[in-house]
PDB file of C-alpha atoms in Angstrom:
ATOM      1  CA  GLU A   1       0.000   0.000   0.000  1.00  0.00           C
ATOM      2  CA  ALA A   2       1.381   3.389  -0.982  1.00  0.00           C
ATOM      3  CA  GLY A   3       1.992   5.859   1.819  1.00  0.00           C
ATOM      4  CA  VAL A   4       1.247   9.554   2.058  1.00  0.00           C
ATOM      5  CA  ALA A   5       2.967  11.389  -0.782  1.00  0.00           C
ATOM      6  CA  GLN A   6       4.178  14.964  -0.581  1.00  0.00           C
ATOM      7  CA  SER A   7       5.884  17.260  -3.025  1.00  0.00           C
ATOM      8  CA  PRO A   8       8.166  19.000  -3.346  1.00  0.00           C
ATOM      9  CA  ARG A   9      10.511  17.564  -0.725  1.00  0.00           C
ATOM     10  CA  TYR A  10      12.523  20.762  -0.476  1.00  0.00           C
ATOM     11  CA  LYS A  11      11.807  24.372  -1.358  1.00  0.00           C
ATOM     12  CA  ILE A  12      13.852  27.523  -0.951  1.00  0.00           C
ATOM     13  CA  ILE A  13      12.207  30.902  -1.530  1.00  0.00           C
ATOM     14  CA  GLU A  14      12.753  34.559  -0.744  1.00  0.00           C
ATOM     15  CA  LYS A  15      10.557  36.240   1.846  1.00  0.00           C
ATOM     16  CA  ARG A  16       7.364  37.720   0.434  1.00  0.00           C
ATOM     17  CA  GLN A  17       7.251  35.085  -2.304  1.00  0.00           C
ATOM     18  CA  SER A  18       4.477  32.522  -2.585  1.00  0.00           C
ATOM     19  CA  VAL A  19       4.780  28.763  -2.263  1.00  0.00           C
ATOM     20  CA  ALA A  20       2.486  25.769  -2.499  1.00  0.00           C
ATOM     21  CA  PHE A  21       2.787  22.241  -1.171  1.00  0.00           C
ATOM     22  CA  TRP A  22       0.913  19.218  -2.370  1.00  0.00           C
ATOM     23  CA  CYS A  23      -0.247  16.123  -0.493  1.00  0.00           C
ATOM     24  CA  ASN A  24      -1.761  12.885  -1.742  1.00  0.00           C
ATOM     25  CA  PRO A  25      -3.136  10.843   1.178  1.00  0.00           C
ATOM     26  CA  ILE A  26      -3.439   7.090   1.393  1.00  0.00           C
ATOM     27  CA  SER A  27      -6.248   5.878  -0.821  1.00  0.00           C
ATOM     28  CA  GLY A  28      -9.561   5.788   1.033  1.00  0.00           C
ATOM     29  CA  HIS A  29      -8.454   7.997   3.908  1.00  0.00           C
ATOM     30  CA  ALA A  30     -11.156  10.551   4.644  1.00  0.00           C
ATOM     31  CA  THR A  31      -9.201  12.651   7.123  1.00  0.00           C
ATOM     32  CA  LEU A  32      -6.224  14.759   6.128  1.00  0.00           C
ATOM     33  CA  TYR A  33      -4.000  16.886   8.336  1.00  0.00           C
ATOM     34  CA  TRP A  34      -1.358  19.528   7.694  1.00  0.00           C
ATOM     35  CA  TYR A  35       1.221  20.097  10.439  1.00  0.00           C
ATOM     36  CA  GLN A  36       4.026  22.641  10.701  1.00  0.00           C
ATOM     37  CA  GLN A  37       7.220  21.435  12.374  1.00  0.00           C
ATOM     38  CA  ILE A  38       9.724  24.163  13.196  1.00  0.00           C
ATOM     39  CA  LEU A  39      13.271  22.966  13.851  1.00  0.00           C
ATOM     40  CA  GLY A  40      13.627  21.634  17.382  1.00  0.00           C
ATOM     41  CA  GLN A  41       9.883  21.557  18.021  1.00  0.00           C
ATOM     42  CA  GLY A  42       7.091  19.060  17.734  1.00  0.00           C
ATOM     43  CA  PRO A  43       4.606  19.225  14.875  1.00  0.00           C
ATOM     44  CA  LYS A  44       1.790  21.744  15.278  1.00  0.00           C
ATOM     45  CA  LEU A  45      -1.567  21.226  13.596  1.00  0.00           C
ATOM     46  CA  LEU A  46      -2.413  23.817  10.960  1.00  0.00           C
ATOM     47  CA  ILE A  47      -5.600  22.371   9.512  1.00  0.00           C
ATOM     48  CA  GLN A  48      -7.667  19.186   9.568  1.00  0.00           C
ATOM     49  CA  PHE A  49     -10.012  18.116   6.761  1.00  0.00           C
ATOM     50  CA  GLN A  50     -12.744  15.524   6.882  1.00  0.00           C
ATOM     51  CA  ASN A  51     -13.352  14.661   3.221  1.00  0.00           C
ATOM     52  CA  ASN A  52     -13.431  18.149   1.652  1.00  0.00           C
ATOM     53  CA  GLY A  53     -14.708  19.982   4.734  1.00  0.00           C
ATOM     54  CA  VAL A  54     -12.592  21.769   7.335  1.00  0.00           C
ATOM     55  CA  VAL A  55     -12.790  20.296  10.863  1.00  0.00           C
ATOM     56  CA  ASP A  56     -10.203  22.468  12.595  1.00  0.00           C
ATOM     57  CA  ASP A  57      -8.227  25.431  11.273  1.00  0.00           C
ATOM     58  CA  SER A  58      -7.914  27.335  14.530  1.00  0.00           C
ATOM     59  CA  GLN A  59      -4.106  27.485  14.338  1.00  0.00           C
ATOM     60  CA  LEU A  60      -3.844  28.342  10.659  1.00  0.00           C
ATOM     61  CA  PRO A  61      -2.536  31.909  10.105  1.00  0.00           C
ATOM     62  CA  LYS A  62      -5.307  32.760   7.722  1.00  0.00           C
ATOM     63  CA  ASP A  63      -3.831  36.079   6.645  1.00  0.00           C
ATOM     64  CA  ARG A  64      -1.116  34.242   4.736  1.00  0.00           C
ATOM     65  CA  PHE A  65      -1.883  30.509   4.785  1.00  0.00           C
ATOM     66  CA  SER A  66      -4.624  28.776   2.862  1.00  0.00           C
ATOM     67  CA  ALA A  67      -5.444  25.145   2.221  1.00  0.00           C
ATOM     68  CA  GLU A  68      -7.931  23.273   0.155  1.00  0.00           C
ATOM     69  CA  ARG A  69      -8.938  19.705  -0.436  1.00  0.00           C
ATOM     70  CA  LEU A  70     -11.017  19.692  -3.547  1.00  0.00           C
ATOM     71  CA  LYS A  71     -12.896  16.434  -4.210  1.00  0.00           C
ATOM     72  CA  GLY A  72     -11.837  15.162  -0.806  1.00  0.00           C
ATOM     73  CA  VAL A  73      -8.617  13.545  -1.986  1.00  0.00           C
ATOM     74  CA  ASP A  74      -5.464  15.586  -2.709  1.00  0.00           C
ATOM     75  CA  SER A  75      -4.736  18.721  -0.760  1.00  0.00           C
ATOM     76  CA  THR A  76      -2.727  21.886  -1.360  1.00  0.00           C
ATOM     77  CA  LEU A  77      -1.289  24.180   1.304  1.00  0.00           C
ATOM     78  CA  LYS A  78      -0.284  27.674   0.187  1.00  0.00           C
ATOM     79  CA  ILE A  79       1.680  30.445   1.847  1.00  0.00           C
ATOM     80  CA  GLN A  80       1.378  33.939   0.414  1.00  0.00           C
ATOM     81  CA  PRO A  81       3.463  35.948   1.196  1.00  0.00           C
ATOM     82  CA  ALA A  82       6.066  33.915   3.052  1.00  0.00           C
ATOM     83  CA  LYS A  83       7.902  35.214   6.112  1.00  0.00           C
ATOM     84  CA  LEU A  84      11.220  34.130   7.564  1.00  0.00           C
ATOM     85  CA  GLU A  85       9.436  32.431  10.469  1.00  0.00           C
ATOM     86  CA  ASP A  86       7.620  30.123   8.048  1.00  0.00           C
ATOM     87  CA  SER A  87      10.833  28.144   7.589  1.00  0.00           C
ATOM     88  CA  ALA A  88       9.838  24.675   8.751  1.00  0.00           C
ATOM     89  CA  VAL A  89       8.951  21.183   7.634  1.00  0.00           C
ATOM     90  CA  TYR A  90       5.347  20.871   6.525  1.00  0.00           C
ATOM     91  CA  LEU A  91       3.956  17.430   7.255  1.00  0.00           C
ATOM     92  CA  CYS A  92       0.852  15.929   5.759  1.00  0.00           C
ATOM     93  CA  ALA A  93      -0.896  13.035   7.473  1.00  0.00           C
ATOM     94  CA  SER A  94      -3.988  11.010   6.750  1.00  0.00           C
ATOM     95  CA  SER A  95      -6.251   8.570   8.552  1.00  0.00           C
ATOM     96  CA  GLN A  96      -9.309   6.541   7.672  1.00  0.00           C
ATOM     97  CA  GLY A  97     -11.564   8.392  10.078  1.00  0.00           C
ATOM     98  CA  GLU A  98     -11.784  11.503  12.163  1.00  0.00           C
ATOM     99  CA  PHE A  99     -11.319  10.022  15.618  1.00  0.00           C
ATOM    100  CA  ILE A 100      -7.633   9.738  16.376  1.00  0.00           C
ATOM    101  CA  ALA A 101      -8.484   7.309  19.137  1.00  0.00           C
ATOM    102  CA  TYR A 102      -9.523   4.675  16.613  1.00  0.00           C
ATOM    103  CA  ASN A 103      -7.731   5.700  13.442  1.00  0.00           C
ATOM    104  CA  GLU A 104      -3.963   5.709  13.166  1.00  0.00           C
ATOM    105  CA  GLN A 105      -2.425   8.727  11.469  1.00  0.00           C
ATOM    106  CA  PHE A 106       0.062   8.009   8.720  1.00  0.00           C
ATOM    107  CA  PHE A 107       2.573  10.743   8.009  1.00  0.00           C
ATOM    108  CA  GLY A 108       4.258  11.726   4.786  1.00  0.00           C
ATOM    109  CA  PRO A 109       7.975  12.565   4.478  1.00  0.00           C
ATOM    110  CA  GLY A 110       7.315  16.306   4.683  1.00  0.00           C
ATOM    111  CA  THR A 111       8.323  19.344   2.660  1.00  0.00           C
ATOM    112  CA  ARG A 112      11.254  21.320   4.059  1.00  0.00           C
ATOM    113  CA  LEU A 113      10.729  25.033   3.403  1.00  0.00           C
ATOM    114  CA  THR A 114      13.530  27.554   3.776  1.00  0.00           C
ATOM    115  CA  VAL A 115      12.620  31.228   3.557  1.00  0.00           C
ATOM    116  CA  LEU A 116      15.573  33.545   2.951  1.00  0.00           C
TER     117      LEU A 116
ATOM    118  CA  ALA B   1      -5.398  24.138  27.550  1.00  0.00           C
ATOM    119  CA  GLN B   2      -3.683  20.902  26.697  1.00  0.00           C
ATOM    120  CA  LYS B   3       0.069  20.693  26.930  1.00  0.00           C
ATOM    121  CA  VAL B   4       2.757  18.056  26.567  1.00  0.00           C
ATOM    122  CA  THR B   5       6.200  18.499  28.089  1.00  0.00           C
ATOM    123  CA  GLN B   6       9.296  16.512  27.220  1.00  0.00           C
ATOM    124  CA  ALA B   7      11.955  18.024  29.426  1.00  0.00           C
ATOM    125  CA  GLN B   8      14.834  15.960  28.030  1.00  0.00           C
ATOM    126  CA  THR B   9      16.034  17.672  24.879  1.00  0.00           C
ATOM    127  CA  GLU B  10      18.742  15.184  24.032  1.00  0.00           C
ATOM    128  CA  ILE B  11      19.950  11.906  25.510  1.00  0.00           C
ATOM    129  CA  SER B  12      23.077  10.023  24.537  1.00  0.00           C
ATOM    130  CA  VAL B  13      23.652   6.409  25.574  1.00  0.00           C
ATOM    131  CA  VAL B  14      25.940   3.586  24.615  1.00  0.00           C
ATOM    132  CA  GLU B  15      24.491   0.576  22.860  1.00  0.00           C
ATOM    133  CA  LYS B  16      22.823  -1.992  25.160  1.00  0.00           C
ATOM    134  CA  GLU B  17      22.098   0.579  27.832  1.00  0.00           C
ATOM    135  CA  ASP B  18      18.487   1.073  28.961  1.00  0.00           C
ATOM    136  CA  VAL B  19      17.028   4.531  28.486  1.00  0.00           C
ATOM    137  CA  THR B  20      13.805   6.192  29.643  1.00  0.00           C
ATOM    138  CA  LEU B  21      12.193   9.116  27.859  1.00  0.00           C
ATOM    139  CA  ASP B  22       9.953  11.249  30.025  1.00  0.00           C
ATOM    140  CA  CYS B  23       6.590  12.757  29.089  1.00  0.00           C
ATOM    141  CA  VAL B  24       4.335  14.888  31.260  1.00  0.00           C
ATOM    142  CA  TYR B  25       0.974  16.145  30.043  1.00  0.00           C
ATOM    143  CA  GLU B  26      -1.749  18.563  31.092  1.00  0.00           C
ATOM    144  CA  THR B  27      -5.416  18.254  30.241  1.00  0.00           C
ATOM    145  CA  ARG B  28      -8.777  19.024  31.787  1.00  0.00           C
ATOM    146  CA  ASP B  29     -10.494  16.195  29.950  1.00  0.00           C
ATOM    147  CA  THR B  30     -11.263  12.928  31.691  1.00  0.00           C
ATOM    148  CA  THR B  31     -11.126  10.964  28.446  1.00  0.00           C
ATOM    149  CA  TYR B  32      -8.025  11.464  26.366  1.00  0.00           C
ATOM    150  CA  TYR B  33      -5.428   9.513  24.456  1.00  0.00           C
ATOM    151  CA  LEU B  34      -1.649   9.523  24.676  1.00  0.00           C
ATOM    152  CA  PHE B  35       0.758   8.554  21.933  1.00  0.00           C
ATOM    153  CA  TRP B  36       4.427   8.046  21.223  1.00  0.00           C
ATOM    154  CA  TYR B  37       5.915   8.588  17.779  1.00  0.00           C
ATOM    155  CA  LYS B  38       9.420   8.022  16.445  1.00  0.00           C
ATOM    156  CA  GLN B  39      10.959  10.368  13.875  1.00  0.00           C
ATOM    157  CA  PRO B  40      14.081   8.853  12.310  1.00  0.00           C
ATOM    158  CA  PRO B  41      16.468  10.966  10.213  1.00  0.00           C
ATOM    159  CA  SER B  42      14.313  10.305   7.134  1.00  0.00           C
ATOM    160  CA  GLY B  43      11.688  12.564   8.716  1.00  0.00           C
ATOM    161  CA  GLU B  44       8.553  10.433   8.616  1.00  0.00           C
ATOM    162  CA  LEU B  45       6.794  10.087  11.922  1.00  0.00           C
ATOM    163  CA  VAL B  46       6.238   6.473  12.898  1.00  0.00           C
ATOM    164  CA  PHE B  47       3.471   5.499  15.297  1.00  0.00           C
ATOM    165  CA  LEU B  48       4.619   3.484  18.314  1.00  0.00           C
ATOM    166  CA  ILE B  49       1.758   3.300  20.783  1.00  0.00           C
ATOM    167  CA  ARG B  50      -1.661   4.710  21.712  1.00  0.00           C
ATOM    168  CA  ARG B  51      -3.036   4.572  25.247  1.00  0.00           C
ATOM    169  CA  ASN B  52      -6.405   5.782  26.532  1.00  0.00           C
ATOM    170  CA  SER B  53      -6.826   7.535  29.858  1.00  0.00           C
ATOM    171  CA  PHE B  54      -8.763   4.666  31.400  1.00  0.00           C
ATOM    172  CA  ASP B  55      -6.113   2.066  30.803  1.00  0.00           C
ATOM    173  CA  GLU B  56      -3.232   2.463  33.215  1.00  0.00           C
ATOM    174  CA  GLN B  57      -1.726  -0.928  32.576  1.00  0.00           C
ATOM    175  CA  ASN B  58       1.880  -0.795  31.535  1.00  0.00           C
ATOM    176  CA  GLU B  59       2.613  -2.143  28.087  1.00  0.00           C
ATOM    177  CA  ILE B  60       5.601  -3.996  26.736  1.00  0.00           C
ATOM    178  CA  SER B  61       6.410  -4.579  23.096  1.00  0.00           C
ATOM    179  CA  GLY B  62       9.728  -6.258  22.548  1.00  0.00           C
ATOM    180  CA  ARG B  63      12.414  -3.909  23.845  1.00  0.00           C
ATOM    181  CA  TYR B  64       9.920  -1.078  24.280  1.00  0.00           C
ATOM    182  CA  SER B  65       7.807  -0.490  27.360  1.00  0.00           C
ATOM    183  CA  TRP B  66       5.523   2.306  28.481  1.00  0.00           C
ATOM    184  CA  ASN B  67       4.585   3.416  31.985  1.00  0.00           C
ATOM    185  CA  PHE B  68       1.361   5.430  32.281  1.00  0.00           C
ATOM    186  CA  GLN B  69       0.701   7.068  35.658  1.00  0.00           C
ATOM    187  CA  LYS B  70      -2.396   9.220  35.856  1.00  0.00           C
ATOM    188  CA  SER B  71      -1.518  10.397  39.356  1.00  0.00           C
ATOM    189  CA  THR B  72       1.572  12.177  38.044  1.00  0.00           C
ATOM    190  CA  SER B  73       0.228  12.868  34.525  1.00  0.00           C
ATOM    191  CA  SER B  74       3.145  11.016  33.018  1.00  0.00           C
ATOM    192  CA  PHE B  75       3.527   8.587  30.159  1.00  0.00           C
ATOM    193  CA  ASN B  76       7.151   7.490  30.053  1.00  0.00           C
ATOM    194  CA  PHE B  77       8.821   5.345  27.434  1.00  0.00           C
ATOM    195  CA  THR B  78      11.675   2.933  28.123  1.00  0.00           C
ATOM    196  CA  ILE B  79      13.918   1.260  25.590  1.00  0.00           C
ATOM    197  CA  THR B  80      15.722  -1.758  26.967  1.00  0.00           C
ATOM    198  CA  ALA B  81      19.097  -2.785  25.559  1.00  0.00           C
ATOM    199  CA  SER B  82      19.215   0.156  23.172  1.00  0.00           C
ATOM    200  CA  GLN B  83      20.516  -0.264  19.638  1.00  0.00           C
ATOM    201  CA  VAL B  84      22.009   2.167  17.147  1.00  0.00           C
ATOM    202  CA  VAL B  85      18.811   1.892  15.068  1.00  0.00           C
ATOM    203  CA  ASP B  86      16.906   3.425  17.966  1.00  0.00           C
ATOM    204  CA  SER B  87      18.620   6.742  17.282  1.00  0.00           C
ATOM    205  CA  ALA B  88      15.842   9.188  16.416  1.00  0.00           C
ATOM    206  CA  VAL B  89      13.695  11.952  17.823  1.00  0.00           C
ATOM    207  CA  TYR B  90      10.821  10.659  19.933  1.00  0.00           C
ATOM    208  CA  PHE B  91       7.619  12.606  20.423  1.00  0.00           C
ATOM    209  CA  CYS B  92       4.930  12.221  23.016  1.00  0.00           C
ATOM    210  CA  ALA B  93       1.486  13.484  21.985  1.00  0.00           C
ATOM    211  CA  LEU B  94      -1.998  13.996  23.406  1.00  0.00           C
ATOM    212  CA  SER B  95      -5.477  13.901  21.869  1.00  0.00           C
ATOM    213  CA  GLU B  96      -8.345  15.317  23.910  1.00  0.00           C
ATOM    214  CA  ASP B  97     -12.120  15.226  23.581  1.00  0.00           C
ATOM    215  CA  THR B  98     -12.358  11.429  23.647  1.00  0.00           C
ATOM    216  CA  GLY B  99      -9.748  11.195  20.932  1.00  0.00           C
ATOM    217  CA  ARG B 100     -11.567  13.500  18.550  1.00  0.00           C
ATOM    218  CA  ARG B 101      -8.969  16.282  18.699  1.00  0.00           C
ATOM    219  CA  ALA B 102      -5.890  16.294  16.527  1.00  0.00           C
ATOM    220  CA  LEU B 103      -2.601  15.599  18.233  1.00  0.00           C
ATOM    221  CA  THR B 104      -0.771  18.052  20.461  1.00  0.00           C
ATOM    222  CA  PHE B 105       2.894  17.119  20.395  1.00  0.00           C
ATOM    223  CA  GLY B 106       5.676  17.678  22.885  1.00  0.00           C
ATOM    224  CA  SER B 107       8.932  19.201  21.718  1.00  0.00           C
ATOM    225  CA  GLY B 108      10.603  15.824  21.356  1.00  0.00           C
ATOM    226  CA  THR B 109      13.637  14.075  22.793  1.00  0.00           C
ATOM    227  CA  ARG B 110      16.579  13.314  20.533  1.00  0.00           C
ATOM    228  CA  LEU B 111      18.081   9.942  21.394  1.00  0.00           C
ATOM    229  CA  GLN B 112      21.559   9.105  20.189  1.00  0.00           C
ATOM    230  CA  VAL B 113      22.739   5.560  20.679  1.00  0.00           C
ATOM    231  CA  GLN B 114      26.498   5.217  20.280  1.00  0.00           C
ATOM    232  CA  PRO B 115      27.990   1.905  19.163  1.00  0.00           C
TER     233      PRO B 115
END
């Protein structure tokens, strides 16, 4: 079974530029998560989708970050414009269902973003 | 608000030593779930264990064991007879609201096992 796919794996941009990350979850997984992991810290949830609806985006900086999951499968996370503090690894995860208690999250390899 | 604290930033041991990684959590919920994940140098988080708040039995899986103590809000992880392949960053995490909430992670403990 294929895992969670993410691209690109690495991205370097100048501050104030825009960037987009793509995630393809495991086939059949209804729940998709985007996490931000700053160096030396644990992952922090940015947004959680259930199919194509948003369950939790309370920690998403909505003035510059946006995410969508059209058709309830692939997802795109965008940053516009990027700031230096956005340098981090962006992790995508998926699970079969919404309840973490009963549905294991599978993580992708992440996209490492460097903002200069 | 929920919080997970991993006070040990980095631990270095020699192969075959036992090592314990500490995790302390805060939550107001009575039903919650605790997790441990491993993040090897490749970057992908690997699930190790899930424990609900009503099950305080210790668990052992091969060289890994977990000690959950509600009285001290701790969920510690012990690796027995450590191996070089155990070198990674280990994260403790919490899910509140009967496991409905997405994970809140601690800051992680980097374990280096020297040959």
